[in-house]
Amino acid sequence: MKQIALCTVLLLKGAVAYAAGADEPNAFAQPSQRYLLQFAKPGEKVFVYERYDAKGALFQRDAATLISPVKVPSATERVINGVTYRLRGLAACPKPKITYKTQEWNCTKAAQDYEEGIYNNRASVVLCKTLVLQSRKGGPDAVSCFSLVGAGNTNDPYNVAFDDDEMVFFGMAAIGRTKDGKSLRPDLEHSAELGGQLQE
């Protein structure tokens, strides 16, 4: 029953996200399928990295072929084309064990299994965006990442996977808080609440 509820919630979330997706560069909104499709190349996986300034305007964009599979050292770390990134405002694996695929899994291994399916098996475009204007040596940029998944046909339509949201929804990551308790990711609070119900 939980598995059916999970599938229903994910389908509804995907439909809502598509309707609200941004067709233009946006520092915070989830990109639309149309936005990600502009970077797609036949037979290639493409990584797009966007930097936004403090006002939310696009500052810099780089697009390159994904030269190796995306690695997932933890629920909040991604290694893309040899560079490490960290999901913005999230903490990895608040609990060592979670319910995943109707079974109890090690949280990190569950995140790795899930992201292998998204990034390395289904995605044709991966977009990460940051408010960091210049990377610091030795420290990963804080990012939000999205993937265009699917083949774009009736049997496997395009969809936009939102990495940050999925990690929170599955209980693989927790939303960080400021010292006075304010959420670092208010945009993900609803997903945390829905996902928490499925973990009970």
PDB file of C-alpha atoms in Angstrom:
ATOM      1  CA  MET A   1       0.000   0.000   0.000  1.00  0.00           C
ATOM      2  CA  LYS A   2       2.856   2.366   0.856  1.00  0.00           C
ATOM      3  CA  GLN A   3       4.422   1.617  -2.546  1.00  0.00           C
ATOM      4  CA  ILE A   4       1.194   2.560  -4.366  1.00  0.00           C
ATOM      5  CA  ALA A   5       0.927   5.749  -2.317  1.00  0.00           C
ATOM      6  CA  LEU A   6       4.573   6.533  -3.113  1.00  0.00           C
ATOM      7  CA  CYS A   7       4.051   6.127  -6.871  1.00  0.00           C
ATOM      8  CA  THR A   8       0.900   8.266  -6.773  1.00  0.00           C
ATOM      9  CA  VAL A   9       2.632  11.050  -4.856  1.00  0.00           C
ATOM     10  CA  LEU A  10       5.631  11.057  -7.213  1.00  0.00           C
ATOM     11  CA  LEU A  11       3.384  11.186 -10.289  1.00  0.00           C
ATOM     12  CA  LEU A  12       1.373  14.076  -8.843  1.00  0.00           C
ATOM     13  CA  LYS A  13       4.529  15.924  -7.828  1.00  0.00           C
ATOM     14  CA  GLY A  14       5.925  15.496 -11.358  1.00  0.00           C
ATOM     15  CA  ALA A  15       2.748  16.823 -12.962  1.00  0.00           C
ATOM     16  CA  VAL A  16       2.649  19.856 -10.671  1.00  0.00           C
ATOM     17  CA  ALA A  17       6.349  20.528 -11.208  1.00  0.00           C
ATOM     18  CA  TYR A  18       5.895  20.407 -14.975  1.00  0.00           C
ATOM     19  CA  ALA A  19       3.020  22.879 -14.847  1.00  0.00           C
ATOM     20  CA  ALA A  20       5.059  25.268 -12.709  1.00  0.00           C
ATOM     21  CA  GLY A  21       8.379  24.768 -14.524  1.00  0.00           C
ATOM     22  CA  ALA A  22      10.329  27.797 -15.696  1.00  0.00           C
ATOM     23  CA  ASP A  23      10.974  28.216 -19.426  1.00  0.00           C
ATOM     24  CA  GLU A  24      13.568  30.955 -18.811  1.00  0.00           C
ATOM     25  CA  PRO A  25      16.687  31.016 -16.606  1.00  0.00           C
ATOM     26  CA  ASN A  26      15.608  31.206 -12.967  1.00  0.00           C
ATOM     27  CA  ALA A  27      17.768  30.961  -9.870  1.00  0.00           C
ATOM     28  CA  PHE A  28      15.177  29.099  -7.814  1.00  0.00           C
ATOM     29  CA  ALA A  29      12.309  27.664  -9.906  1.00  0.00           C
ATOM     30  CA  GLN A  30      12.404  24.146 -11.263  1.00  0.00           C
ATOM     31  CA  PRO A  31      13.188  24.267 -15.006  1.00  0.00           C
ATOM     32  CA  SER A  32      10.573  23.048 -17.467  1.00  0.00           C
ATOM     33  CA  GLN A  33      11.115  20.161 -19.863  1.00  0.00           C
ATOM     34  CA  ARG A  34      11.292  22.705 -22.684  1.00  0.00           C
ATOM     35  CA  TYR A  35      14.091  24.579 -20.911  1.00  0.00           C
ATOM     36  CA  LEU A  36      16.172  21.417 -20.461  1.00  0.00           C
ATOM     37  CA  LEU A  37      15.446  20.163 -23.978  1.00  0.00           C
ATOM     38  CA  GLN A  38      17.272  23.131 -25.496  1.00  0.00           C
ATOM     39  CA  PHE A  39      20.547  21.601 -24.247  1.00  0.00           C
ATOM     40  CA  ALA A  40      19.842  18.020 -25.394  1.00  0.00           C
ATOM     41  CA  LYS A  41      22.113  16.437 -28.014  1.00  0.00           C
ATOM     42  CA  PRO A  42      21.324  13.149 -29.788  1.00  0.00           C
ATOM     43  CA  GLY A  43      23.406  10.279 -28.418  1.00  0.00           C
ATOM     44  CA  GLU A  44      25.040  12.423 -25.697  1.00  0.00           C
ATOM     45  CA  LYS A  45      24.484  13.180 -22.041  1.00  0.00           C
ATOM     46  CA  VAL A  46      24.937  16.879 -21.355  1.00  0.00           C
ATOM     47  CA  PHE A  47      25.848  18.651 -18.106  1.00  0.00           C
ATOM     48  CA  VAL A  48      24.779  22.291 -17.791  1.00  0.00           C
ATOM     49  CA  TYR A  49      26.085  24.438 -14.935  1.00  0.00           C
ATOM     50  CA  GLU A  50      24.474  27.802 -14.236  1.00  0.00           C
ATOM     51  CA  ARG A  51      25.650  30.504 -11.841  1.00  0.00           C
ATOM     52  CA  TYR A  52      23.227  33.188 -10.650  1.00  0.00           C
ATOM     53  CA  ASP A  53      23.979  36.468  -8.912  1.00  0.00           C
ATOM     54  CA  ALA A  54      22.450  37.798  -5.677  1.00  0.00           C
ATOM     55  CA  LYS A  55      19.559  39.341  -7.643  1.00  0.00           C
ATOM     56  CA  GLY A  56      18.729  35.988  -9.236  1.00  0.00           C
ATOM     57  CA  ALA A  57      20.016  36.912 -12.709  1.00  0.00           C
ATOM     58  CA  LEU A  58      21.952  34.371 -14.786  1.00  0.00           C
ATOM     59  CA  PHE A  59      25.638  35.226 -14.439  1.00  0.00           C
ATOM     60  CA  GLN A  60      27.350  32.370 -16.287  1.00  0.00           C
ATOM     61  CA  ARG A  61      26.397  29.137 -18.039  1.00  0.00           C
ATOM     62  CA  ASP A  62      28.656  26.263 -19.100  1.00  0.00           C
ATOM     63  CA  ALA A  63      27.484  23.214 -21.041  1.00  0.00           C
ATOM     64  CA  ALA A  64      29.631  20.126 -21.607  1.00  0.00           C
ATOM     65  CA  THR A  65      29.290  16.455 -22.453  1.00  0.00           C
ATOM     66  CA  LEU A  66      29.109  14.176 -19.423  1.00  0.00           C
ATOM     67  CA  ILE A  67      32.385  12.321 -19.846  1.00  0.00           C
ATOM     68  CA  SER A  68      31.856   9.759 -17.060  1.00  0.00           C
ATOM     69  CA  PRO A  69      29.013   8.444 -14.897  1.00  0.00           C
ATOM     70  CA  VAL A  70      27.827  10.721 -12.094  1.00  0.00           C
ATOM     71  CA  LYS A  71      29.117   9.513  -8.721  1.00  0.00           C
ATOM     72  CA  VAL A  72      27.125   9.790  -5.487  1.00  0.00           C
ATOM     73  CA  PRO A  73      29.476   9.604  -2.464  1.00  0.00           C
ATOM     74  CA  SER A  74      26.608  10.559  -0.134  1.00  0.00           C
ATOM     75  CA  ALA A  75      22.952  11.580  -0.299  1.00  0.00           C
ATOM     76  CA  THR A  76      23.985  15.220  -0.740  1.00  0.00           C
ATOM     77  CA  GLU A  77      27.226  14.967  -2.755  1.00  0.00           C
ATOM     78  CA  ARG A  78      27.472  14.601  -6.533  1.00  0.00           C
ATOM     79  CA  VAL A  79      30.663  14.192  -8.528  1.00  0.00           C
ATOM     80  CA  ILE A  80      30.025  15.368 -12.093  1.00  0.00           C
ATOM     81  CA  ASN A  81      32.823  15.380 -14.666  1.00  0.00           C
ATOM     82  CA  GLY A  82      35.296  15.002 -11.815  1.00  0.00           C
ATOM     83  CA  VAL A  83      34.021  17.994  -9.799  1.00  0.00           C
ATOM     84  CA  THR A  84      32.241  17.591  -6.441  1.00  0.00           C
ATOM     85  CA  TYR A  85      29.034  19.518  -5.733  1.00  0.00           C
ATOM     86  CA  ARG A  86      26.848  19.568  -2.607  1.00  0.00           C
ATOM     87  CA  LEU A  87      23.054  19.912  -2.569  1.00  0.00           C
ATOM     88  CA  ARG A  88      22.201  23.320  -1.129  1.00  0.00           C
ATOM     89  CA  GLY A  89      20.936  23.556   2.451  1.00  0.00           C
ATOM     90  CA  LEU A  90      20.637  19.788   2.997  1.00  0.00           C
ATOM     91  CA  ALA A  91      22.234  17.331   5.405  1.00  0.00           C
ATOM     92  CA  ALA A  92      22.811  13.734   4.314  1.00  0.00           C
ATOM     93  CA  CYS A  93      21.039  10.768   5.882  1.00  0.00           C
ATOM     94  CA  PRO A  94      19.433  11.975   9.118  1.00  0.00           C
ATOM     95  CA  LYS A  95      18.768   8.280   9.862  1.00  0.00           C
ATOM     96  CA  PRO A  96      21.219   5.492   8.941  1.00  0.00           C
ATOM     97  CA  LYS A  97      18.374   3.195   7.798  1.00  0.00           C
ATOM     98  CA  ILE A  98      15.340   4.149   5.704  1.00  0.00           C
ATOM     99  CA  THR A  99      12.467   2.386   3.994  1.00  0.00           C
ATOM    100  CA  TYR A 100      13.238   2.155   0.283  1.00  0.00           C
ATOM    101  CA  LYS A 101      11.671  -0.181  -2.296  1.00  0.00           C
ATOM    102  CA  THR A 102       9.457  -1.507   0.541  1.00  0.00           C
ATOM    103  CA  GLN A 103      12.545  -2.732   2.446  1.00  0.00           C
ATOM    104  CA  GLU A 104      14.961  -1.371   5.023  1.00  0.00           C
ATOM    105  CA  TRP A 105      18.085   0.010   3.341  1.00  0.00           C
ATOM    106  CA  ASN A 106      21.266   1.729   4.406  1.00  0.00           C
ATOM    107  CA  CYS A 107      20.464   5.371   3.629  1.00  0.00           C
ATOM    108  CA  THR A 108      23.612   6.114   1.615  1.00  0.00           C
ATOM    109  CA  LYS A 109      23.287   2.925  -0.439  1.00  0.00           C
ATOM    110  CA  ALA A 110      19.629   3.730  -1.151  1.00  0.00           C
ATOM    111  CA  ALA A 111      20.580   7.216  -2.391  1.00  0.00           C
ATOM    112  CA  GLN A 112      23.280   5.714  -4.601  1.00  0.00           C
ATOM    113  CA  ASP A 113      20.876   3.146  -6.031  1.00  0.00           C
ATOM    114  CA  TYR A 114      18.196   5.740  -6.728  1.00  0.00           C
ATOM    115  CA  GLU A 115      20.545   8.275  -8.317  1.00  0.00           C
ATOM    116  CA  GLU A 116      22.243   5.633 -10.462  1.00  0.00           C
ATOM    117  CA  GLY A 117      18.849   5.093 -12.094  1.00  0.00           C
ATOM    118  CA  ILE A 118      18.254   8.826 -12.590  1.00  0.00           C
ATOM    119  CA  TYR A 119      21.634  10.264 -13.559  1.00  0.00           C
ATOM    120  CA  ASN A 120      23.351   7.366 -15.281  1.00  0.00           C
ATOM    121  CA  ASN A 121      20.499   5.358 -16.781  1.00  0.00           C
ATOM    122  CA  ARG A 122      17.691   7.787 -17.617  1.00  0.00           C
ATOM    123  CA  ALA A 123      18.982  11.365 -17.818  1.00  0.00           C
ATOM    124  CA  SER A 124      19.919  13.008 -21.120  1.00  0.00           C
ATOM    125  CA  VAL A 125      20.479  16.483 -19.607  1.00  0.00           C
ATOM    126  CA  VAL A 126      21.684  17.285 -16.082  1.00  0.00           C
ATOM    127  CA  LEU A 127      21.370  20.900 -14.920  1.00  0.00           C
ATOM    128  CA  CYS A 128      22.853  22.172 -11.664  1.00  0.00           C
ATOM    129  CA  LYS A 129      22.587  25.788 -10.573  1.00  0.00           C
ATOM    130  CA  THR A 130      24.232  27.805  -7.846  1.00  0.00           C
ATOM    131  CA  LEU A 131      24.325  31.255  -6.296  1.00  0.00           C
ATOM    132  CA  VAL A 132      28.105  30.915  -5.928  1.00  0.00           C
ATOM    133  CA  LEU A 133      29.743  33.268  -8.432  1.00  0.00           C
ATOM    134  CA  GLN A 134      33.206  31.755  -8.120  1.00  0.00           C
ATOM    135  CA  SER A 135      34.105  28.295  -6.820  1.00  0.00           C
ATOM    136  CA  ARG A 136      36.345  28.116  -3.775  1.00  0.00           C
ATOM    137  CA  LYS A 137      39.341  25.847  -3.931  1.00  0.00           C
ATOM    138  CA  GLY A 138      38.809  22.717  -1.853  1.00  0.00           C
ATOM    139  CA  GLY A 139      35.116  23.325  -1.169  1.00  0.00           C
ATOM    140  CA  PRO A 140      32.158  22.095  -3.232  1.00  0.00           C
ATOM    141  CA  ASP A 141      29.673  24.623  -4.622  1.00  0.00           C
ATOM    142  CA  ALA A 142      26.188  24.525  -3.080  1.00  0.00           C
ATOM    143  CA  VAL A 143      23.794  23.583  -5.872  1.00  0.00           C
ATOM    144  CA  SER A 144      20.326  22.414  -6.827  1.00  0.00           C
ATOM    145  CA  CYS A 145      20.271  19.748  -9.547  1.00  0.00           C
ATOM    146  CA  PHE A 146      17.681  18.679 -12.106  1.00  0.00           C
ATOM    147  CA  SER A 147      17.636  15.982 -14.788  1.00  0.00           C
ATOM    148  CA  LEU A 148      15.671  15.544 -17.984  1.00  0.00           C
ATOM    149  CA  VAL A 149      14.629  11.879 -17.929  1.00  0.00           C
ATOM    150  CA  GLY A 150      12.669   9.756 -20.372  1.00  0.00           C
ATOM    151  CA  ALA A 151      12.771   9.160 -24.123  1.00  0.00           C
ATOM    152  CA  GLY A 152      10.153  11.734 -25.048  1.00  0.00           C
ATOM    153  CA  ASN A 153       7.660   9.262 -26.483  1.00  0.00           C
ATOM    154  CA  THR A 154       4.233   7.986 -25.429  1.00  0.00           C
ATOM    155  CA  ASN A 155       5.649   5.014 -23.540  1.00  0.00           C
ATOM    156  CA  ASP A 156       8.366   7.011 -21.790  1.00  0.00           C
ATOM    157  CA  PRO A 157       7.493  10.739 -21.775  1.00  0.00           C
ATOM    158  CA  TYR A 158       9.974  13.380 -20.675  1.00  0.00           C
ATOM    159  CA  ASN A 159       9.945  14.363 -17.020  1.00  0.00           C
ATOM    160  CA  VAL A 160      12.080  16.639 -14.867  1.00  0.00           C
ATOM    161  CA  ALA A 161      13.672  14.972 -11.833  1.00  0.00           C
ATOM    162  CA  PHE A 162      14.512  17.391  -8.992  1.00  0.00           C
ATOM    163  CA  ASP A 163      17.385  15.846  -7.043  1.00  0.00           C
ATOM    164  CA  ASP A 164      17.087  18.000  -3.890  1.00  0.00           C
ATOM    165  CA  ASP A 165      13.348  17.366  -3.624  1.00  0.00           C
ATOM    166  CA  GLU A 166      13.684  13.609  -4.106  1.00  0.00           C
ATOM    167  CA  MET A 167      16.407  13.232  -1.483  1.00  0.00           C
ATOM    168  CA  VAL A 168      14.212  15.028   1.063  1.00  0.00           C
ATOM    169  CA  PHE A 169      11.058  13.172   0.036  1.00  0.00           C
ATOM    170  CA  PHE A 170      12.698   9.745   0.436  1.00  0.00           C
ATOM    171  CA  GLY A 171      14.201  10.678   3.813  1.00  0.00           C
ATOM    172  CA  MET A 172      17.712  10.463   2.370  1.00  0.00           C
ATOM    173  CA  ALA A 173      18.449  14.085   3.296  1.00  0.00           C
ATOM    174  CA  ALA A 174      17.179  16.524   5.918  1.00  0.00           C
ATOM    175  CA  ILE A 175      16.562  20.223   5.478  1.00  0.00           C
ATOM    176  CA  GLY A 176      19.167  22.308   7.282  1.00  0.00           C
ATOM    177  CA  ARG A 177      18.214  25.002   9.803  1.00  0.00           C
ATOM    178  CA  THR A 178      19.689  28.302  10.853  1.00  0.00           C
ATOM    179  CA  LYS A 179      20.730  28.852  14.482  1.00  0.00           C
ATOM    180  CA  ASP A 180      17.315  30.329  15.202  1.00  0.00           C
ATOM    181  CA  GLY A 181      15.540  27.355  13.613  1.00  0.00           C
ATOM    182  CA  LYS A 182      14.573  28.805  10.240  1.00  0.00           C
ATOM    183  CA  SER A 183      14.498  26.447   7.277  1.00  0.00           C
ATOM    184  CA  LEU A 184      17.335  26.712   4.762  1.00  0.00           C
ATOM    185  CA  ARG A 185      15.024  25.190   2.127  1.00  0.00           C
ATOM    186  CA  PRO A 186      11.424  26.327   2.656  1.00  0.00           C
ATOM    187  CA  ASP A 187      10.708  25.187  -0.915  1.00  0.00           C
ATOM    188  CA  LEU A 188      11.219  21.563   0.183  1.00  0.00           C
ATOM    189  CA  GLU A 189       9.228  21.572   3.430  1.00  0.00           C
ATOM    190  CA  HIS A 190       6.097  20.096   1.807  1.00  0.00           C
ATOM    191  CA  SER A 191       8.105  17.214   0.315  1.00  0.00           C
ATOM    192  CA  ALA A 192       9.669  16.522   3.704  1.00  0.00           C
ATOM    193  CA  GLU A 193       6.215  16.326   5.248  1.00  0.00           C
ATOM    194  CA  LEU A 194       4.848  13.982   2.558  1.00  0.00           C
ATOM    195  CA  GLY A 195       7.912  11.774   2.639  1.00  0.00           C
ATOM    196  CA  GLY A 196       7.834  11.569   6.416  1.00  0.00           C
ATOM    197  CA  GLN A 197       4.358  10.039   6.244  1.00  0.00           C
ATOM    198  CA  LEU A 198       5.635   7.275   3.970  1.00  0.00           C
ATOM    199  CA  GLN A 199       8.563   6.508   6.272  1.00  0.00           C
ATOM    200  CA  GLU A 200       6.288   5.958   9.270  1.00  0.00           C
TER     201      GLU A 200
END
